[in-house]
Short mmCIF file of C-alpha atoms in Angstrom, two decimals:
data_model
loop_
_atom_site.label_atom_id
_atom_site.label_comp_id
_atom_site.label_asym_id
_atom_site.label_seq_id
_atom_site.Cartn_x
_atom_site.Cartn_y
_atom_site.Cartn_z
CA MET A 10 3.31 22.10 9.99
CA LYS A 11 2.43 20.06 13.03
CA ARG A 12 -0.01 17.21 12.77
CA PRO A 13 -3.41 18.58 13.81
CA SER A 14 -4.80 17.14 17.00
CA ALA A 15 -8.02 16.49 15.17
CA LEU A 16 -6.28 13.73 13.24
CA VAL A 17 -6.90 11.46 16.19
CA ASP A 18 -10.52 11.45 15.05
CA VAL A 19 -9.41 9.62 11.91
CA PHE A 20 -9.05 6.38 13.80
CA LEU A 21 -12.39 4.65 14.09
CA VAL A 22 -13.46 1.68 16.13
CA LEU A 23 -13.09 -1.58 14.19
CA ALA A 24 -16.42 -2.54 12.71
CA LEU A 25 -17.89 -5.90 13.61
CA LEU A 26 -17.14 -8.44 10.96
CA SER A 27 -19.86 -10.31 9.17
CA CYS A 28 -20.24 -12.88 6.40
CA ASN A 29 -21.04 -10.30 3.71
CA SER A 30 -19.23 -10.82 0.44
CA TRP A 31 -16.68 -8.34 -0.81
CA THR A 32 -18.07 -5.42 -2.76
CA THR A 33 -15.43 -3.74 -4.87
CA TRP A 34 -17.03 -0.32 -5.29
CA SER A 35 -19.13 0.16 -2.19
CA SER A 36 -21.10 3.38 -1.80
CA SER A 37 -20.88 3.03 1.97
CA GLU A 38 -18.32 4.90 4.05
CA ARG A 39 -16.43 1.72 4.87
CA CYS A 40 -15.16 -1.17 2.84
CA SER A 41 -17.37 -4.19 2.89
CA PRO A 42 -16.20 -6.64 5.56
CA ILE A 43 -14.45 -9.88 4.74
CA TYR A 44 -15.36 -13.11 6.43
CA VAL A 45 -12.92 -14.01 9.16
CA GLU A 46 -13.63 -15.64 12.50
CA ASP A 47 -13.42 -12.74 14.96
CA ILE A 48 -14.15 -15.00 17.96
CA ARG A 49 -11.78 -17.95 18.41
CA PRO A 50 -12.84 -20.87 20.63
CA HIS A 51 -9.25 -21.46 21.80
CA SER A 52 -6.79 -18.96 23.24
CA VAL A 53 -3.32 -19.09 24.79
CA SER A 54 -0.85 -16.50 26.03
CA ILE A 55 2.70 -16.35 24.72
CA THR A 56 3.84 -16.58 28.36
CA GLU A 57 2.54 -20.15 28.51
CA PHE A 58 5.38 -21.10 26.16
CA GLY A 59 8.16 -19.55 28.20
CA ALA A 60 8.26 -16.10 26.65
CA VAL A 61 9.73 -13.30 28.76
CA GLY A 62 8.72 -9.72 28.00
CA ASP A 63 11.84 -7.95 29.26
CA GLY A 64 13.05 -6.66 25.89
CA VAL A 65 16.25 -8.73 26.23
CA THR A 66 15.25 -12.41 26.19
CA LEU A 67 14.90 -13.80 22.66
CA ASN A 68 11.41 -15.31 22.28
CA THR A 69 11.54 -16.70 18.74
CA LYS A 70 11.14 -20.30 19.93
CA ALA A 71 8.24 -19.33 22.17
CA PHE A 72 6.35 -17.78 19.24
CA GLN A 73 7.14 -20.73 17.00
CA ASN A 74 6.11 -23.30 19.61
CA ALA A 75 2.90 -21.47 20.49
CA ILE A 76 1.82 -21.28 16.86
CA PHE A 77 2.78 -24.92 16.28
CA TYR A 78 0.53 -25.87 19.20
CA LEU A 79 -2.35 -23.70 17.98
CA ASN A 80 -2.24 -25.34 14.57
CA SER A 81 -4.01 -28.33 16.15
CA PHE A 82 -7.11 -26.11 16.48
CA ALA A 83 -7.17 -24.95 12.86
CA ASP A 84 -10.08 -27.28 12.03
CA LYS A 85 -11.87 -26.50 15.29
CA GLY A 86 -12.66 -22.82 14.73
CA GLY A 87 -9.08 -21.60 14.99
CA ALA A 88 -7.25 -20.05 17.90
CA LYS A 89 -5.88 -16.82 19.34
CA LEU A 90 -2.33 -16.11 20.47
CA PHE A 91 -2.44 -13.41 23.14
CA VAL A 92 0.59 -11.15 23.63
CA PRO A 93 0.28 -9.24 26.94
CA ALA A 94 1.98 -5.99 27.96
CA GLY A 95 5.75 -6.24 27.76
CA GLN A 96 8.69 -6.02 25.37
CA TRP A 97 8.78 -9.29 23.42
CA LEU A 98 12.04 -9.62 21.49
CA THR A 99 11.89 -12.10 18.63
CA GLY A 100 13.26 -13.12 15.27
CA SER A 101 11.07 -14.07 12.32
CA PHE A 102 8.13 -16.39 12.91
CA ASP A 103 5.41 -17.85 10.68
CA LEU A 104 1.67 -17.55 11.10
CA ILE A 105 -0.90 -20.26 10.36
CA SER A 106 -4.44 -20.25 8.99
CA HIS A 107 -7.42 -19.60 11.27
CA LEU A 108 -5.27 -17.62 13.69
CA THR A 109 -5.69 -14.34 15.55
CA LEU A 110 -2.46 -12.72 16.75
CA TRP A 111 -3.63 -10.28 19.45
CA LEU A 112 -1.36 -7.61 20.96
CA ASP A 113 -2.69 -6.11 24.17
CA LYS A 114 -2.25 -2.49 25.14
CA ASP A 115 1.44 -1.81 25.94
CA ALA A 116 2.48 -5.05 24.23
CA VAL A 117 5.46 -4.53 21.93
CA ILE A 118 6.84 -7.18 19.60
CA LEU A 119 10.47 -6.18 19.01
CA GLY A 120 12.43 -7.36 16.00
CA SER A 121 15.79 -8.83 16.89
CA THR A 122 18.90 -6.76 16.14
CA ASN A 123 20.79 -9.96 15.29
CA PHE A 124 20.73 -10.43 11.52
CA ASP A 125 20.90 -14.22 11.98
CA ASP A 126 17.41 -14.15 13.51
CA TRP A 127 15.95 -13.12 10.15
CA PRO A 128 16.25 -16.21 7.87
CA ILE A 129 17.12 -16.04 4.18
CA VAL A 130 14.35 -16.94 1.73
CA ASP A 131 13.90 -17.13 -2.03
CA PRO A 132 13.20 -13.97 -4.02
CA LEU A 133 9.67 -13.32 -5.21
CA PRO A 134 9.12 -14.84 -8.66
CA SER A 135 7.58 -11.60 -9.94
CA TYR A 136 10.79 -9.76 -9.03
CA GLY A 137 13.36 -12.40 -10.01
CA ARG A 138 15.77 -11.28 -7.30
CA GLY A 139 15.83 -9.37 -4.06
CA ARG A 140 14.47 -5.88 -4.47
CA GLU A 141 17.77 -4.31 -3.40
CA LEU A 142 20.37 -6.96 -4.27
CA PRO A 143 20.54 -9.93 -6.64
CA GLY A 144 19.72 -13.28 -5.07
CA GLU A 145 17.78 -14.11 -1.95
CA ARG A 146 16.29 -11.87 0.72
CA HIS A 147 15.59 -11.78 4.45
CA LYS A 148 12.25 -13.13 5.66
CA SER A 149 9.88 -10.64 7.26
CA LEU A 150 9.46 -10.45 11.03
CA ILE A 151 5.88 -11.80 10.81
CA TYR A 152 5.37 -14.03 7.79
CA GLY A 153 2.62 -16.18 6.30
CA TYR A 154 2.36 -18.34 3.20
CA ASN A 155 -0.74 -19.91 1.63
CA LEU A 156 -2.97 -18.95 4.56
CA THR A 157 -6.62 -18.12 5.00
CA ASP A 158 -8.60 -16.49 7.81
CA VAL A 159 -5.80 -14.58 9.55
CA ILE A 160 -6.18 -11.62 11.91
CA ILE A 161 -3.31 -9.49 13.24
CA THR A 162 -4.87 -7.03 15.66
CA GLY A 163 -5.10 -5.92 19.27
CA ASN A 164 -5.71 -3.06 21.65
CA ASN A 165 -3.27 -0.76 19.84
CA GLY A 166 -0.23 -2.88 20.59
CA THR A 167 3.00 -2.24 18.72
CA ILE A 168 5.25 -4.12 16.29
CA ASP A 169 8.70 -2.47 16.25
CA GLY A 170 11.25 -3.68 13.71
CA GLN A 171 14.16 -1.78 15.31
CA GLY A 172 15.22 -0.99 11.77
CA SER A 173 18.08 1.43 12.38
CA ILE A 174 20.73 -1.30 12.08
CA TRP A 175 19.32 -2.24 8.69
CA TRP A 176 19.14 1.38 7.52
CA SER A 177 22.80 1.85 8.44
CA ARG A 178 23.83 -1.22 6.47
CA PHE A 179 21.84 0.01 3.49
CA ARG A 180 23.48 3.42 3.59
CA ASN A 181 26.94 1.89 4.05
CA LYS A 182 26.30 -0.60 1.24
CA THR A 183 27.16 -3.53 3.51
CA LEU A 184 23.93 -5.52 3.10
CA ASP A 185 24.37 -9.14 2.10
CA TYR A 186 20.69 -9.62 1.17
CA THR A 187 17.63 -7.45 0.63
CA ARG A 188 16.21 -6.10 3.88
CA PRO A 189 13.13 -7.70 5.49
CA HIS A 190 9.63 -6.29 5.83
CA LEU A 191 7.74 -6.11 9.10
CA VAL A 192 4.76 -8.15 7.87
CA GLU A 193 4.59 -10.13 4.64
CA LEU A 194 1.78 -12.47 3.65
CA MET A 195 2.06 -14.48 0.43
CA ASN A 196 -0.61 -16.38 -1.49
CA SER A 197 -3.09 -15.75 1.32
CA SER A 198 -6.72 -14.69 1.56
CA ARG A 199 -9.21 -13.33 4.08
CA VAL A 200 -6.67 -11.31 6.06
CA LEU A 201 -7.38 -8.50 8.52
CA ILE A 202 -4.68 -6.24 9.99
CA SER A 203 -6.07 -3.64 12.36
CA ASN A 204 -5.76 -1.57 15.53
CA LEU A 205 -1.96 -1.69 15.76
CA THR A 206 1.08 0.57 15.57
CA PHE A 207 4.01 -0.37 13.34
CA LEU A 208 7.38 1.24 14.03
CA ASN A 209 10.83 1.33 12.45
CA SER A 210 10.50 -1.33 9.79
CA PRO A 211 13.79 -2.43 8.23
CA PHE A 212 12.18 -2.10 4.78
CA TRP A 213 8.50 -2.00 3.75
CA ASN A 214 6.02 -2.25 6.62
CA ILE A 215 3.01 -4.26 5.41
CA HIS A 216 3.38 -6.29 2.21
CA PRO A 217 0.52 -8.51 1.00
CA VAL A 218 1.80 -10.21 -2.14
CA TYR A 219 -0.19 -12.63 -4.35
CA CYS A 220 -3.08 -12.16 -1.88
CA SER A 221 -6.86 -11.72 -2.09
CA HIS A 222 -9.38 -10.10 0.25
CA VAL A 223 -7.10 -8.20 2.59
CA THR A 224 -8.18 -5.36 4.88
CA VAL A 225 -5.72 -3.03 6.61
CA GLN A 226 -7.70 -0.84 8.94
CA ASN A 227 -7.04 1.65 11.71
CA VAL A 228 -3.27 1.28 11.88
CA THR A 229 -0.52 3.79 12.63
CA ILE A 230 2.78 3.36 10.82
CA HIS A 231 5.82 5.41 11.70
CA ALA A 232 9.49 5.53 10.75
CA PRO A 233 11.87 8.50 10.62
CA SER A 234 11.70 10.53 7.42
CA SER A 235 15.37 9.67 6.87
CA SER A 236 14.75 5.91 6.99
CA PRO A 237 15.27 4.47 3.49
CA ASN A 238 12.39 2.75 1.65
CA THR A 239 10.16 2.30 4.69
CA ASP A 240 6.95 2.26 2.64
CA GLY A 241 3.76 2.01 4.68
CA ILE A 242 1.42 -0.45 2.92
CA ASN A 243 2.35 -2.08 -0.40
CA PRO A 244 -0.30 -4.30 -2.02
CA ASP A 245 1.63 -6.31 -4.60
CA SER A 246 0.07 -8.51 -7.30
CA SER A 247 -3.00 -8.71 -5.06
CA ASP A 248 -6.72 -8.15 -5.48
CA ASP A 249 -9.65 -6.97 -3.40
CA ILE A 250 -7.60 -4.90 -0.97
CA CYS A 251 -9.10 -2.39 1.45
CA ILE A 252 -6.96 0.21 3.24
CA GLU A 253 -8.79 2.67 5.45
CA ASP A 254 -8.48 4.93 8.49
CA CYS A 255 -4.68 4.83 8.64
CA TYR A 256 -2.06 7.35 9.70
CA ILE A 257 1.36 6.82 8.09
CA SER A 258 4.58 8.81 8.44
CA THR A 259 7.61 7.13 6.84
CA GLY A 260 10.68 7.54 4.66
CA ASP A 261 8.93 6.45 1.46
CA ASP A 262 5.46 6.07 -0.11
CA LEU A 263 2.54 5.89 2.31
CA VAL A 264 0.74 3.39 0.07
CA ALA A 265 2.40 1.94 -3.04
CA ILE A 266 0.51 -0.44 -5.32
CA LYS A 267 2.82 -2.84 -7.17
CA SER A 268 2.71 -5.92 -9.41
CA GLY A 269 6.16 -7.20 -10.27
CA TRP A 270 9.32 -5.91 -11.88
CA ASP A 271 10.08 -5.81 -15.61
CA GLU A 272 10.45 -9.20 -17.37
CA TYR A 273 9.78 -11.11 -14.14
CA GLY A 274 6.52 -9.30 -13.45
CA ILE A 275 5.45 -9.67 -17.07
CA SER A 276 6.16 -13.41 -16.97
CA TYR A 277 4.46 -13.97 -13.61
CA GLY A 278 1.47 -12.02 -14.88
CA ARG A 279 -0.52 -11.41 -11.71
CA PRO A 280 -2.05 -7.91 -11.58
CA SER A 281 -3.11 -5.81 -8.64
CA THR A 282 -6.78 -4.97 -9.01
CA ASN A 283 -9.76 -3.77 -6.99
CA ILE A 284 -7.84 -1.63 -4.50
CA VAL A 285 -9.81 0.70 -2.21
CA ILE A 286 -8.09 3.37 -0.11
CA ARG A 287 -10.11 5.61 2.21
CA ARG A 288 -9.28 8.17 4.88
CA LEU A 289 -5.51 8.01 4.61
CA VAL A 290 -3.54 10.67 6.48
CA GLY A 291 0.21 11.11 6.53
CA LYS A 292 3.50 12.63 5.49
CA THR A 293 6.44 11.25 3.56
CA THR A 294 9.61 12.04 1.68
CA SER A 295 7.96 10.41 -1.34
CA ALA A 296 4.29 10.08 -2.40
CA GLY A 297 1.06 9.84 -0.45
CA ILE A 298 -0.47 7.39 -2.91
CA ALA A 299 1.84 5.77 -5.47
CA ILE A 300 1.43 3.19 -8.18
CA GLY A 301 4.67 1.48 -9.23
CA SER A 302 7.31 1.68 -10.11
CA GLU A 303 7.10 -2.13 -10.16
CA MET A 304 3.82 -2.54 -12.07
CA SER A 305 4.72 -5.00 -14.83
CA GLY A 306 1.90 -7.41 -14.00
CA GLY A 307 -0.65 -4.60 -14.34
CA VAL A 308 -2.63 -2.39 -11.96
CA SER A 309 -6.30 -1.57 -12.44
CA ASN A 310 -9.48 -0.54 -10.63
CA VAL A 311 -7.97 1.67 -7.95
CA TYR A 312 -10.36 3.82 -5.94
CA ALA A 313 -9.05 6.32 -3.38
CA GLU A 314 -10.85 9.09 -1.54
CA ASP A 315 -10.50 11.33 1.51
CA ILE A 316 -6.72 11.57 1.40
CA TYR A 317 -4.74 14.15 3.42
CA VAL A 318 -1.02 14.48 2.69
CA PHE A 319 1.14 17.12 4.37
CA ASP A 320 4.83 18.04 4.63
CA SER A 321 5.62 15.67 1.76
CA HIS A 322 7.35 15.50 -1.59
CA THR A 323 4.45 14.27 -3.76
CA GLY A 324 0.72 13.96 -3.26
CA ILE A 325 -0.26 11.44 -5.97
CA GLY A 326 2.27 9.55 -8.07
CA ILE A 327 2.55 6.93 -10.81
CA LYS A 328 6.04 5.62 -11.56
CA THR A 329 6.97 3.51 -14.56
CA ALA A 330 9.56 3.19 -17.31
CA ARG A 331 10.38 1.82 -20.71
CA GLY A 332 10.91 -1.92 -20.16
CA ARG A 333 8.23 -2.27 -17.49
CA GLY A 334 5.45 -3.44 -19.78
CA GLY A 335 2.16 -3.99 -17.99
CA TYR A 336 -0.46 -1.32 -17.52
CA VAL A 337 -2.00 1.13 -15.06
CA ARG A 338 -5.60 1.85 -15.93
CA ASN A 339 -8.94 2.69 -14.36
CA VAL A 340 -7.66 4.76 -11.44
CA TYR A 341 -9.99 7.15 -9.61
CA ILE A 342 -8.66 9.43 -6.86
CA SER A 343 -10.85 12.12 -5.29
CA LYS A 344 -11.27 14.32 -2.23
CA VAL A 345 -7.58 15.00 -1.70
CA THR A 346 -6.17 17.71 0.58
CA LEU A 347 -2.52 18.70 0.29
CA ASP A 348 -0.53 20.99 2.58
CA ASN A 349 3.14 21.87 2.12
CA VAL A 350 3.76 19.44 -0.72
CA ASP A 351 6.42 19.87 -3.39
CA ILE A 352 4.50 18.30 -6.31
CA ALA A 353 0.75 17.70 -6.19
CA ILE A 354 0.56 15.22 -9.11
CA ARG A 355 3.57 13.36 -10.45
CA LEU A 356 3.19 10.88 -13.31
CA ASN A 357 6.67 9.69 -14.22
CA GLY A 358 7.44 7.50 -17.23
CA LEU A 359 11.19 7.90 -16.88
CA TYR A 360 11.88 5.93 -13.71
CA LYS A 361 14.61 3.72 -15.27
CA GLU A 362 15.50 1.40 -12.35
CA HIS A 363 15.66 -2.23 -13.56
CA PRO A 364 16.41 -5.61 -11.93
CA ASP A 365 19.08 -6.55 -14.48
CA ASP A 366 20.12 -6.02 -18.09
CA ASP A 367 17.75 -8.67 -19.47
CA TYR A 368 14.66 -6.47 -19.55
CA ASN A 369 13.09 -5.69 -22.91
CA PRO A 370 13.32 -1.97 -23.67
CA ASP A 371 10.48 -2.39 -26.17
CA ALA A 372 8.11 -3.52 -23.40
CA LEU A 373 6.16 -0.30 -23.03
CA PRO A 374 3.69 0.28 -20.18
CA VAL A 375 0.12 1.36 -20.93
CA ILE A 376 -0.99 4.24 -18.69
CA GLU A 377 -4.58 5.23 -19.35
CA ARG A 378 -7.90 6.32 -17.85
CA ILE A 379 -6.53 8.04 -14.76
CA THR A 380 -8.98 10.39 -13.05
CA ILE A 381 -7.94 12.80 -10.30
CA LYS A 382 -10.58 15.19 -9.02
CA ASP A 383 -11.67 17.34 -6.10
CA VAL A 384 -8.18 18.30 -4.93
CA ILE A 385 -7.28 21.34 -2.85
CA GLY A 386 -3.78 22.32 -1.83
CA GLU A 387 -1.99 25.05 0.09
CA ASN A 388 1.71 25.86 -0.08
CA VAL A 389 2.30 23.59 -3.07
CA LYS A 390 5.44 24.20 -5.10
CA ARG A 391 4.31 22.62 -8.39
CA ALA A 392 0.86 21.57 -9.49
CA GLY A 393 1.92 18.75 -11.79
CA LEU A 394 4.89 17.06 -13.40
CA ILE A 395 3.48 14.64 -15.98
CA GLN A 396 6.02 12.92 -18.22
CA GLY A 397 4.94 10.07 -20.44
CA ILE A 398 7.25 8.04 -22.65
CA LYS A 399 8.15 9.16 -26.15
CA GLY A 400 6.14 7.01 -28.54
CA ASP A 401 4.01 5.74 -25.63
CA ASN A 402 1.82 8.61 -24.50
CA PHE A 403 -0.13 8.44 -21.26
CA LEU A 404 -3.79 8.53 -22.37
CA ASP A 405 -7.09 9.80 -20.97
CA ILE A 406 -5.55 11.60 -18.01
CA CYS A 407 -8.52 13.49 -16.57
CA LEU A 408 -8.18 16.26 -14.00
CA SER A 409 -11.25 17.94 -12.54
CA ASN A 410 -12.02 20.52 -9.85
CA ILE A 411 -8.45 21.03 -8.65
CA THR A 412 -7.46 24.22 -6.83
CA LEU A 413 -3.87 24.62 -5.71
CA SER A 414 -2.01 27.52 -4.16
CA VAL A 415 1.25 27.18 -6.07
CA THR A 416 4.57 28.98 -5.55
CA SER A 417 6.28 27.98 -8.81
CA LYS A 418 6.12 30.30 -11.79
CA ARG A 419 5.78 27.24 -13.99
CA PRO A 420 3.18 25.16 -12.14
CA TRP A 421 2.71 22.44 -14.80
CA ASN A 422 5.21 20.53 -16.91
CA CYS A 423 3.68 17.98 -19.27
CA SER A 424 5.05 15.86 -22.10
CA ASN A 425 3.91 12.75 -24.00
CA VAL A 426 0.48 12.86 -22.41
CA GLU A 427 -3.10 13.21 -23.69
CA GLY A 428 -6.15 14.02 -21.63
CA TYR A 429 -8.80 16.44 -20.49
CA SER A 430 -9.60 18.80 -17.64
CA ASP A 431 -12.18 21.09 -16.10
CA LEU A 432 -12.08 23.62 -13.29
CA LEU A 433 -8.33 23.76 -12.66
CA SER A 434 -6.34 26.46 -10.94
CA PRO A 435 -3.63 27.20 -11.88
CA GLU A 436 -4.33 26.72 -15.57
CA VAL A 437 -3.25 23.31 -16.78
CA CYS A 438 -0.66 22.50 -19.45
CA ASP A 439 -1.68 22.49 -23.13
CA PRO A 440 -1.96 18.69 -23.65
CA LEU A 441 -4.67 18.53 -20.97
CA LYS A 442 -6.60 21.73 -21.75
CA GLU A 443 -9.42 20.16 -23.75
CA SER A 444 -12.60 20.12 -21.67
CA ILE A 445 -14.03 16.94 -20.19
CA PHE A 446 -17.58 18.17 -20.74
CA PRO A 447 -19.55 17.29 -22.68
CA GLU A 448 -17.69 15.22 -25.26
CA HIS A 449 -15.15 13.34 -23.14
CA ILE A 450 -17.08 12.21 -20.07
CA THR A 451 -16.93 8.59 -21.15
CA ASP A 452 -13.20 8.86 -21.85
CA CYS A 453 -12.58 9.62 -18.19
CA TYR A 454 -12.68 6.76 -15.74
CA ASN A 455 -15.34 7.06 -13.04
CA PRO A 456 -16.44 3.89 -11.21
CA GLU A 457 -19.47 5.70 -9.85
CA ASN A 458 -20.59 6.20 -13.43
CA LEU A 459 -20.15 2.50 -14.13
CA LEU A 460 -22.31 1.53 -11.19
CA ARG A 461 -24.89 4.18 -11.78
CA SER A 462 -25.13 3.53 -15.49
CA SER A 463 -26.12 -0.09 -14.99
CA SER A 464 -29.06 0.92 -12.81
CA THR A 465 -30.14 4.22 -14.34
CA ARG A 466 -29.70 3.96 -18.08
CA ASN A 467 -33.23 2.65 -18.42
CA GLU A 468 -34.37 5.75 -16.57
CA GLY A 469 -32.57 8.03 -19.00
CA SER A 470 -30.23 9.54 -16.37
CA SER A 471 -27.22 11.43 -17.64
CA TRP A 472 -23.68 10.36 -16.72
CA LEU A 473 -22.98 14.05 -16.26
CA LEU A 474 -24.89 13.98 -12.95
CA SER A 475 -22.17 11.96 -11.25
CA TRP A 476 -19.62 14.70 -11.88
#
């Protein structure tokens, strides 16, 4: 199936930012804006620091020097670094607070193909090692630590990681360290990433980790379907995250919500919570929306709607395993359209990949209060593959108003799971056949009910109305 031309309508003009506070469950069609300074009183061009946009000259020092200079304006309203049209080859560079990195139309930041231009940094404490190899890891192309008020945006400029050399090393098992991301921000807040195209990341594309109040809006992310682990957007041990109006086509999950890996994630103990995903379109060899498999710090309060996944392996997925610990709870996904997808819903408790042999096999994850509703699908092979963990059932899995055109003679396969359903075609598996209505409405997570109940209980309104 070709991507419909109408998908271009998905990308909306960036809304003007204001000082409104974050609202986790907004009834509006857009996430509430975060406060960042969208107009900077100081601006310089990367060319003023000797950069050459010929695609050959290495400009790492120019980016570093420009940002070092702009740091003097951090307490004066911040500054903007302008990247004009051209091919700007660079190694890794660090951002600063109160900065706008602006890529003009036809501006391309190119990641260097020299591995030495990507420094080695410590592993994340919630992972205990590099994600792919023990020990340290490569720093991302664009990196920030302990920042606030950061904007990475432009007039649809491009950040291209030139990842094929990294993919080859991964396949050949010749990596010395875990591959780098395109953009990683750590311990940062009030971040906006918008109006850009991300291409060919060596590893994950956009990785906010230990962050708060991050918006990723109106971006295109692309990597070949054969590129390994090129996830689109991975919020990791982060809270108050908004992802909306994005088109993603990669070799792994479009959006994957994470929170640390086994004993390291349990020890670090920072969950991912208050995650909003709206108007996501894309295709992948993995899942459209995924949670895990690294979820040991916990994941909760996830709200996703208006999702279109096509030519993909899985529509909606949760991945976990014995030894993960942590929890995934209070997840609400609605208004999903699937086309040519192998598995519509995949909840997998048997994922088994671990950082080392020191994990505790008795650390069992809690998977509960997962609601998936208003899903339609054409040319779907299997409706659902839902496998909990023996002795650790997935609980309160609620499926409602789901209609799938399925080719498999056995559309559902469920084990070690308890939950409820209504209005499903094809007929759901036995553990989920008990009706949601009227007895189990409150067992099924619905954030709209939570909001409405606080304002309407005195009026005697029924929770049933929200369904």
